Amino acid sequence: MAFLLLPLRLLYVAYAFLIFFILMLLVFLWTLMVLPFGRIRGGNLVYYGCVAWSKVWLSLVFIRHRNIHIRPREDDQAYIYVANHISYLDAALIPSVFTHPVRALGKVEMTKVPFFGFIYKNAIVTVDRSSPQNRARSVELLKSILRKGISILVFPEGTFNLTHKPLKHFYDGAFRVAIETGTPVKPVLILDAYDRMHYRSIFTLNPGRSRAVFLPAIPVDSYTIHDIAQLKQKVHDIMEKELIKYRVSWIG
């Protein structure tokens, strides 16, 4: 039966990526138009273009996305969002998960991808891990964005979770910035990206449901720079417990 369905799967994936690139070209043109408005306002307008692209694309490929807020969102509060990372689909989901402007922290290597890379570098904060100086520059840029009241998004696992555990080990960066700027940490669970597109291949893309769960924010006022490990472990434990509760399918 799987063999008989393979042509339909390949046809669906070809259709999905054709629509993906057509919509991306429109966002590319939109990005060229709004960049003169400056890094903050122009960046926000680029992000709104990405939100439209994500919502239209997900609808056209029959992926039904829904955001679940455990507590009401405070639009005037900047957060450091931390989310789990387990699929290439995460990049397309982010603008539908975060429909108000945020700045994600992403790899500088992705800016080399034609068209997408241009949009990418104008919608997120890139991090160049080739030297401590470049990493420090990215951190300072994140802090300046938070001071302007714009939230940031970090995948604290760094790369895909291939362990079949709920989460990988977290890096310190997001939690250091949270403590140094006094910005609450807000965990977000991306539940179904693994099922919609397995990390082993983009050809595993398939239609179905997609959910993101916004957990309650964690204030950092009582933490000092010496408590990074404590804050990091607290957030890790909360997210791990909730992922187990939702019975995500990648847990071995």
mmCIF file of C-alpha atoms in Angstrom:
data_model
loop_
_atom_site.group_PDB
_atom_site.id
_atom_site.type_symbol
_atom_site.label_atom_id
_atom_site.label_comp_id
_atom_site.label_asym_id
_atom_site.label_seq_id
_atom_site.Cartn_x
_atom_site.Cartn_y
_atom_site.Cartn_z
ATOM 1 C CA MET A 1 0.000 0.000 0.000
ATOM 2 C CA ALA A 2 2.836 2.411 0.865
ATOM 3 C CA PHE A 3 4.371 1.745 -2.563
ATOM 4 C CA LEU A 4 1.090 2.650 -4.271
ATOM 5 C CA LEU A 5 0.843 5.891 -2.300
ATOM 6 C CA LEU A 6 4.412 6.967 -3.118
ATOM 7 C CA PRO A 7 3.508 8.751 -6.421
ATOM 8 C CA LEU A 8 0.804 10.730 -4.609
ATOM 9 C CA ARG A 9 3.250 11.645 -1.846
ATOM 10 C CA LEU A 10 5.827 12.878 -4.387
ATOM 11 C CA LEU A 11 3.172 14.825 -6.282
ATOM 12 C CA TYR A 12 2.013 16.461 -3.044
ATOM 13 C CA VAL A 13 5.577 17.427 -2.068
ATOM 14 C CA ALA A 14 6.279 18.849 -5.538
ATOM 15 C CA TYR A 15 3.066 20.900 -5.330
ATOM 16 C CA ALA A 16 3.896 22.104 -1.808
ATOM 17 C CA PHE A 17 7.366 23.308 -2.757
ATOM 18 C CA LEU A 18 6.186 24.960 -5.963
ATOM 19 C CA ILE A 19 3.670 26.997 -3.943
ATOM 20 C CA PHE A 20 6.358 27.622 -1.302
ATOM 21 C CA PHE A 21 8.727 29.231 -3.819
ATOM 22 C CA ILE A 22 6.048 31.211 -5.637
ATOM 23 C CA LEU A 23 4.923 32.752 -2.354
ATOM 24 C CA MET A 24 8.528 33.290 -1.302
ATOM 25 C CA LEU A 25 9.164 35.267 -4.475
ATOM 26 C CA LEU A 26 6.264 37.565 -3.551
ATOM 27 C CA VAL A 27 7.713 38.052 -0.059
ATOM 28 C CA PHE A 28 11.116 38.754 -1.646
ATOM 29 C CA LEU A 29 9.566 41.577 -3.693
ATOM 30 C CA TRP A 30 7.760 42.845 -0.570
ATOM 31 C CA THR A 31 11.058 42.846 1.318
ATOM 32 C CA LEU A 32 12.704 44.980 -1.371
ATOM 33 C CA MET A 33 9.837 47.486 -1.074
ATOM 34 C CA VAL A 34 9.855 47.890 2.724
ATOM 35 C CA LEU A 35 13.573 47.811 3.560
ATOM 36 C CA PRO A 36 13.934 51.612 3.153
ATOM 37 C CA PHE A 37 11.723 51.990 6.261
ATOM 38 C CA GLY A 38 14.701 51.016 8.453
ATOM 39 C CA ARG A 39 15.912 48.058 10.469
ATOM 40 C CA ILE A 40 13.084 48.050 13.036
ATOM 41 C CA ARG A 41 10.015 49.247 11.126
ATOM 42 C CA GLY A 42 11.208 47.678 7.883
ATOM 43 C CA GLY A 43 12.081 44.459 9.708
ATOM 44 C CA ASN A 44 8.586 44.342 11.227
ATOM 45 C CA LEU A 45 7.028 44.821 7.788
ATOM 46 C CA VAL A 46 9.198 42.024 6.387
ATOM 47 C CA TYR A 47 8.005 39.816 9.232
ATOM 48 C CA TYR A 48 4.339 40.603 8.518
ATOM 49 C CA GLY A 49 4.997 39.529 4.942
ATOM 50 C CA CYS A 50 6.372 36.251 6.297
ATOM 51 C CA VAL A 51 3.250 35.806 8.448
ATOM 52 C CA ALA A 52 1.045 36.144 5.370
ATOM 53 C CA TRP A 53 3.290 33.757 3.416
ATOM 54 C CA SER A 54 3.212 31.143 6.194
ATOM 55 C CA LYS A 55 -0.556 31.259 6.711
ATOM 56 C CA VAL A 56 -1.346 31.061 2.995
ATOM 57 C CA TRP A 57 1.175 28.275 2.353
ATOM 58 C CA LEU A 58 0.016 26.138 5.285
ATOM 59 C CA SER A 59 -3.576 26.513 4.149
ATOM 60 C CA LEU A 60 -2.772 25.569 0.553
ATOM 61 C CA VAL A 61 -0.833 22.444 1.603
ATOM 62 C CA PHE A 62 -3.599 21.411 4.024
ATOM 63 C CA ILE A 63 -1.654 21.819 7.264
ATOM 64 C CA ARG A 64 -4.091 23.118 9.876
ATOM 65 C CA HIS A 65 -2.178 25.195 12.419
ATOM 66 C CA ARG A 66 -3.521 26.257 15.817
ATOM 67 C CA ASN A 67 -1.930 28.231 18.659
ATOM 68 C CA ILE A 68 -2.876 27.282 22.214
ATOM 69 C CA HIS A 69 -2.311 29.927 24.913
ATOM 70 C CA ILE A 70 -2.322 28.564 28.460
ATOM 71 C CA ARG A 71 -2.685 32.162 29.674
ATOM 72 C CA PRO A 72 -3.800 35.260 27.721
ATOM 73 C CA ARG A 73 -1.014 36.880 25.725
ATOM 74 C CA GLU A 74 0.197 40.331 26.768
ATOM 75 C CA ASP A 75 0.923 42.135 23.496
ATOM 76 C CA ASP A 76 2.830 44.967 25.168
ATOM 77 C CA GLN A 77 5.288 42.620 26.917
ATOM 78 C CA ALA A 78 8.557 41.617 25.266
ATOM 79 C CA TYR A 79 9.584 38.015 25.914
ATOM 80 C CA ILE A 80 12.449 35.707 25.201
ATOM 81 C CA TYR A 81 10.576 32.852 23.591
ATOM 82 C CA VAL A 82 12.295 29.481 23.761
ATOM 83 C CA ALA A 83 10.973 26.642 21.599
ATOM 84 C CA ASN A 84 11.870 23.042 20.849
ATOM 85 C CA HIS A 85 13.368 22.312 17.425
ATOM 86 C CA ILE A 86 12.870 19.027 15.589
ATOM 87 C CA SER A 87 11.945 19.654 11.934
ATOM 88 C CA TYR A 88 12.808 21.712 8.854
ATOM 89 C CA LEU A 89 9.134 22.675 8.907
ATOM 90 C CA ASP A 90 9.786 24.854 11.970
ATOM 91 C CA ALA A 91 11.039 27.650 9.674
ATOM 92 C CA ALA A 92 7.698 27.787 7.847
ATOM 93 C CA LEU A 93 5.680 27.463 11.056
ATOM 94 C CA ILE A 94 7.384 30.247 13.035
ATOM 95 C CA PRO A 95 5.440 33.144 11.430
ATOM 96 C CA SER A 96 2.145 31.329 12.073
ATOM 97 C CA VAL A 97 3.154 30.563 15.660
ATOM 98 C CA PHE A 98 4.335 34.126 16.352
ATOM 99 C CA THR A 99 1.966 36.369 14.409
ATOM 100 C CA HIS A 100 3.288 39.565 16.009
ATOM 101 C CA PRO A 101 6.832 40.649 15.070
ATOM 102 C CA VAL A 102 9.627 38.741 16.762
ATOM 103 C CA ARG A 103 13.284 38.341 15.883
ATOM 104 C CA ALA A 104 14.473 34.767 15.801
ATOM 105 C CA LEU A 105 18.126 33.880 16.293
ATOM 106 C CA GLY A 106 19.321 31.868 13.293
ATOM 107 C CA LYS A 107 22.449 30.557 11.601
ATOM 108 C CA VAL A 108 24.262 33.001 9.328
ATOM 109 C CA GLU A 109 24.882 30.195 6.811
ATOM 110 C CA MET A 110 21.198 30.287 5.821
ATOM 111 C CA THR A 111 21.638 33.773 4.327
ATOM 112 C CA LYS A 112 23.432 32.144 1.369
ATOM 113 C CA VAL A 113 20.230 30.455 0.130
ATOM 114 C CA PRO A 114 18.931 32.350 -2.946
ATOM 115 C CA PHE A 115 15.865 34.587 -2.316
ATOM 116 C CA PHE A 116 15.108 32.893 1.025
ATOM 117 C CA GLY A 117 18.458 34.027 2.437
ATOM 118 C CA PHE A 118 17.718 37.672 1.628
ATOM 119 C CA ILE A 119 14.361 37.524 3.408
ATOM 120 C CA TYR A 120 15.923 35.524 6.248
ATOM 121 C CA LYS A 121 18.662 38.020 7.085
ATOM 122 C CA ASN A 122 16.171 40.903 7.139
ATOM 123 C CA ALA A 123 13.618 39.118 9.339
ATOM 124 C CA ILE A 124 15.853 37.542 11.992
ATOM 125 C CA VAL A 125 19.095 38.045 13.914
ATOM 126 C CA THR A 126 21.871 35.932 12.444
ATOM 127 C CA VAL A 127 24.566 34.416 14.605
ATOM 128 C CA ASP A 128 28.033 33.717 13.234
ATOM 129 C CA ARG A 129 29.665 31.118 15.477
ATOM 130 C CA SER A 130 33.048 31.411 13.752
ATOM 131 C CA SER A 131 34.451 33.618 16.521
ATOM 132 C CA PRO A 132 33.615 34.842 20.047
ATOM 133 C CA GLN A 133 33.537 38.417 18.707
ATOM 134 C CA ASN A 134 30.818 37.576 16.167
ATOM 135 C CA ARG A 135 28.766 35.723 18.767
ATOM 136 C CA ALA A 136 29.052 38.668 21.162
ATOM 137 C CA ARG A 137 27.902 41.044 18.412
ATOM 138 C CA SER A 138 24.765 38.949 17.873
ATOM 139 C CA VAL A 139 24.011 38.979 21.603
ATOM 140 C CA GLU A 140 24.332 42.762 21.767
ATOM 141 C CA LEU A 141 21.953 43.077 18.817
ATOM 142 C CA LEU A 142 19.411 40.854 20.590
ATOM 143 C CA LYS A 143 19.625 43.071 23.667
ATOM 144 C CA SER A 144 19.071 46.225 21.598
ATOM 145 C CA ILE A 145 15.968 44.647 20.005
ATOM 146 C CA LEU A 146 14.561 43.740 23.428
ATOM 147 C CA ARG A 147 15.097 47.329 24.590
ATOM 148 C CA LYS A 148 12.834 48.431 21.725
ATOM 149 C CA GLY A 149 10.051 46.193 23.064
ATOM 150 C CA ILE A 150 10.374 43.472 20.405
ATOM 151 C CA SER A 151 10.428 39.839 21.521
ATOM 152 C CA ILE A 152 13.116 37.408 20.411
ATOM 153 C CA LEU A 153 12.934 33.689 19.696
ATOM 154 C CA VAL A 154 15.692 31.196 20.444
ATOM 155 C CA PHE A 155 15.880 27.443 19.898
ATOM 156 C CA PRO A 156 17.981 26.633 22.995
ATOM 157 C CA GLU A 157 18.746 23.094 21.772
ATOM 158 C CA GLY A 158 20.768 24.662 18.966
ATOM 159 C CA THR A 159 20.079 21.950 16.372
ATOM 160 C CA PHE A 160 17.524 19.201 15.735
ATOM 161 C CA ASN A 161 16.775 16.900 18.625
ATOM 162 C CA LEU A 162 17.823 13.460 17.326
ATOM 163 C CA THR A 163 17.877 11.777 20.742
ATOM 164 C CA HIS A 164 14.256 10.492 20.907
ATOM 165 C CA LYS A 165 14.086 12.216 24.286
ATOM 166 C CA PRO A 166 11.652 15.107 24.767
ATOM 167 C CA LEU A 167 14.482 17.661 24.559
ATOM 168 C CA LYS A 168 18.214 17.930 24.069
ATOM 169 C CA HIS A 169 20.532 19.788 26.422
ATOM 170 C CA PHE A 170 19.969 23.572 26.373
ATOM 171 C CA TYR A 171 22.666 26.147 25.660
ATOM 172 C CA ASP A 172 23.101 29.094 28.032
ATOM 173 C CA GLY A 173 22.654 32.022 25.612
ATOM 174 C CA ALA A 174 18.927 32.718 25.851
ATOM 175 C CA PHE A 175 18.942 32.481 29.638
ATOM 176 C CA ARG A 176 21.975 34.710 30.030
ATOM 177 C CA VAL A 177 20.304 37.396 27.892
ATOM 178 C CA ALA A 178 17.057 36.992 29.864
ATOM 179 C CA ILE A 179 18.796 37.600 33.196
ATOM 180 C CA GLU A 180 20.985 40.436 31.893
ATOM 181 C CA THR A 181 17.997 42.295 30.415
ATOM 182 C CA GLY A 182 15.352 41.289 32.983
ATOM 183 C CA THR A 183 13.155 39.837 30.217
ATOM 184 C CA PRO A 184 10.723 37.006 31.099
ATOM 185 C CA VAL A 185 11.280 33.643 29.412
ATOM 186 C CA LYS A 186 8.213 32.200 27.694
ATOM 187 C CA PRO A 187 8.449 28.522 26.659
ATOM 188 C CA VAL A 188 6.679 27.406 23.481
ATOM 189 C CA LEU A 189 6.060 23.792 22.464
ATOM 190 C CA ILE A 190 5.893 22.926 18.759
ATOM 191 C CA LEU A 191 4.062 19.620 18.901
ATOM 192 C CA ASP A 192 3.406 18.264 15.414
ATOM 193 C CA ALA A 193 6.222 19.448 13.114
ATOM 194 C CA TYR A 194 7.975 16.077 13.533
ATOM 195 C CA ASP A 195 4.852 14.311 12.239
ATOM 196 C CA ARG A 196 4.300 16.731 9.356
ATOM 197 C CA MET A 197 7.949 16.616 8.162
ATOM 198 C CA HIS A 198 10.499 14.195 9.643
ATOM 199 C CA TYR A 199 14.016 15.586 9.910
ATOM 200 C CA ARG A 200 15.427 12.743 7.812
ATOM 201 C CA SER A 201 13.999 14.161 4.552
ATOM 202 C CA ILE A 202 11.919 17.026 3.163
ATOM 203 C CA PHE A 203 10.058 14.379 1.135
ATOM 204 C CA THR A 204 8.285 13.243 4.297
ATOM 205 C CA LEU A 205 6.104 16.379 4.217
ATOM 206 C CA ASN A 206 2.431 15.518 4.676
ATOM 207 C CA PRO A 207 -0.859 17.304 5.478
ATOM 208 C CA GLY A 208 -2.487 17.271 8.904
ATOM 209 C CA ARG A 209 -2.697 19.209 12.139
ATOM 210 C CA SER A 210 -0.075 21.493 13.643
ATOM 211 C CA ARG A 211 -0.165 22.895 17.174
ATOM 212 C CA ALA A 212 1.952 25.281 19.208
ATOM 213 C CA VAL A 213 1.442 25.644 22.946
ATOM 214 C CA PHE A 214 2.438 28.863 24.741
ATOM 215 C CA LEU A 215 3.268 28.032 28.357
ATOM 216 C CA PRO A 216 3.145 30.626 31.168
ATOM 217 C CA ALA A 217 6.022 33.093 31.228
ATOM 218 C CA ILE A 218 8.816 32.649 33.780
ATOM 219 C CA PRO A 219 9.935 35.921 35.449
ATOM 220 C CA VAL A 220 13.673 36.300 35.918
ATOM 221 C CA ASP A 221 13.752 39.155 38.445
ATOM 222 C CA SER A 222 14.975 36.888 41.241
ATOM 223 C CA TYR A 223 17.849 35.421 39.190
ATOM 224 C CA THR A 224 21.405 36.710 38.986
ATOM 225 C CA ILE A 225 24.054 35.989 36.378
ATOM 226 C CA HIS A 226 25.247 33.170 38.653
ATOM 227 C CA ASP A 227 21.861 31.438 38.316
ATOM 228 C CA ILE A 228 21.933 30.762 34.552
ATOM 229 C CA ALA A 229 22.169 26.993 35.035
ATOM 230 C CA GLN A 230 19.277 27.049 37.516
ATOM 231 C CA LEU A 231 16.992 29.046 35.193
ATOM 232 C CA LYS A 232 17.966 26.901 32.207
ATOM 233 C CA GLN A 233 17.171 23.691 34.090
ATOM 234 C CA LYS A 234 13.844 25.051 35.322
ATOM 235 C CA VAL A 235 12.718 25.912 31.784
ATOM 236 C CA HIS A 236 14.003 22.580 30.447
ATOM 237 C CA ASP A 237 12.097 20.645 33.123
ATOM 238 C CA ILE A 238 8.846 22.530 32.484
ATOM 239 C CA MET A 239 9.025 21.993 28.719
ATOM 240 C CA GLU A 240 10.011 18.341 29.074
ATOM 241 C CA LYS A 241 7.113 17.631 31.423
ATOM 242 C CA GLU A 242 4.613 19.256 29.059
ATOM 243 C CA LEU A 243 5.965 17.476 25.970
ATOM 244 C CA ILE A 244 5.526 14.158 27.771
ATOM 245 C CA LYS A 245 2.003 15.169 28.763
ATOM 246 C CA TYR A 246 1.112 15.912 25.126
ATOM 247 C CA ARG A 247 2.592 12.529 24.110
ATOM 248 C CA VAL A 248 4.704 13.882 21.265
ATOM 249 C CA SER A 249 5.593 11.114 18.852
ATOM 250 C CA TRP A 250 9.381 11.529 18.743
ATOM 251 C CA ILE A 251 9.845 10.285 22.311
ATOM 252 C CA GLY A 252 11.335 6.811 21.884
#
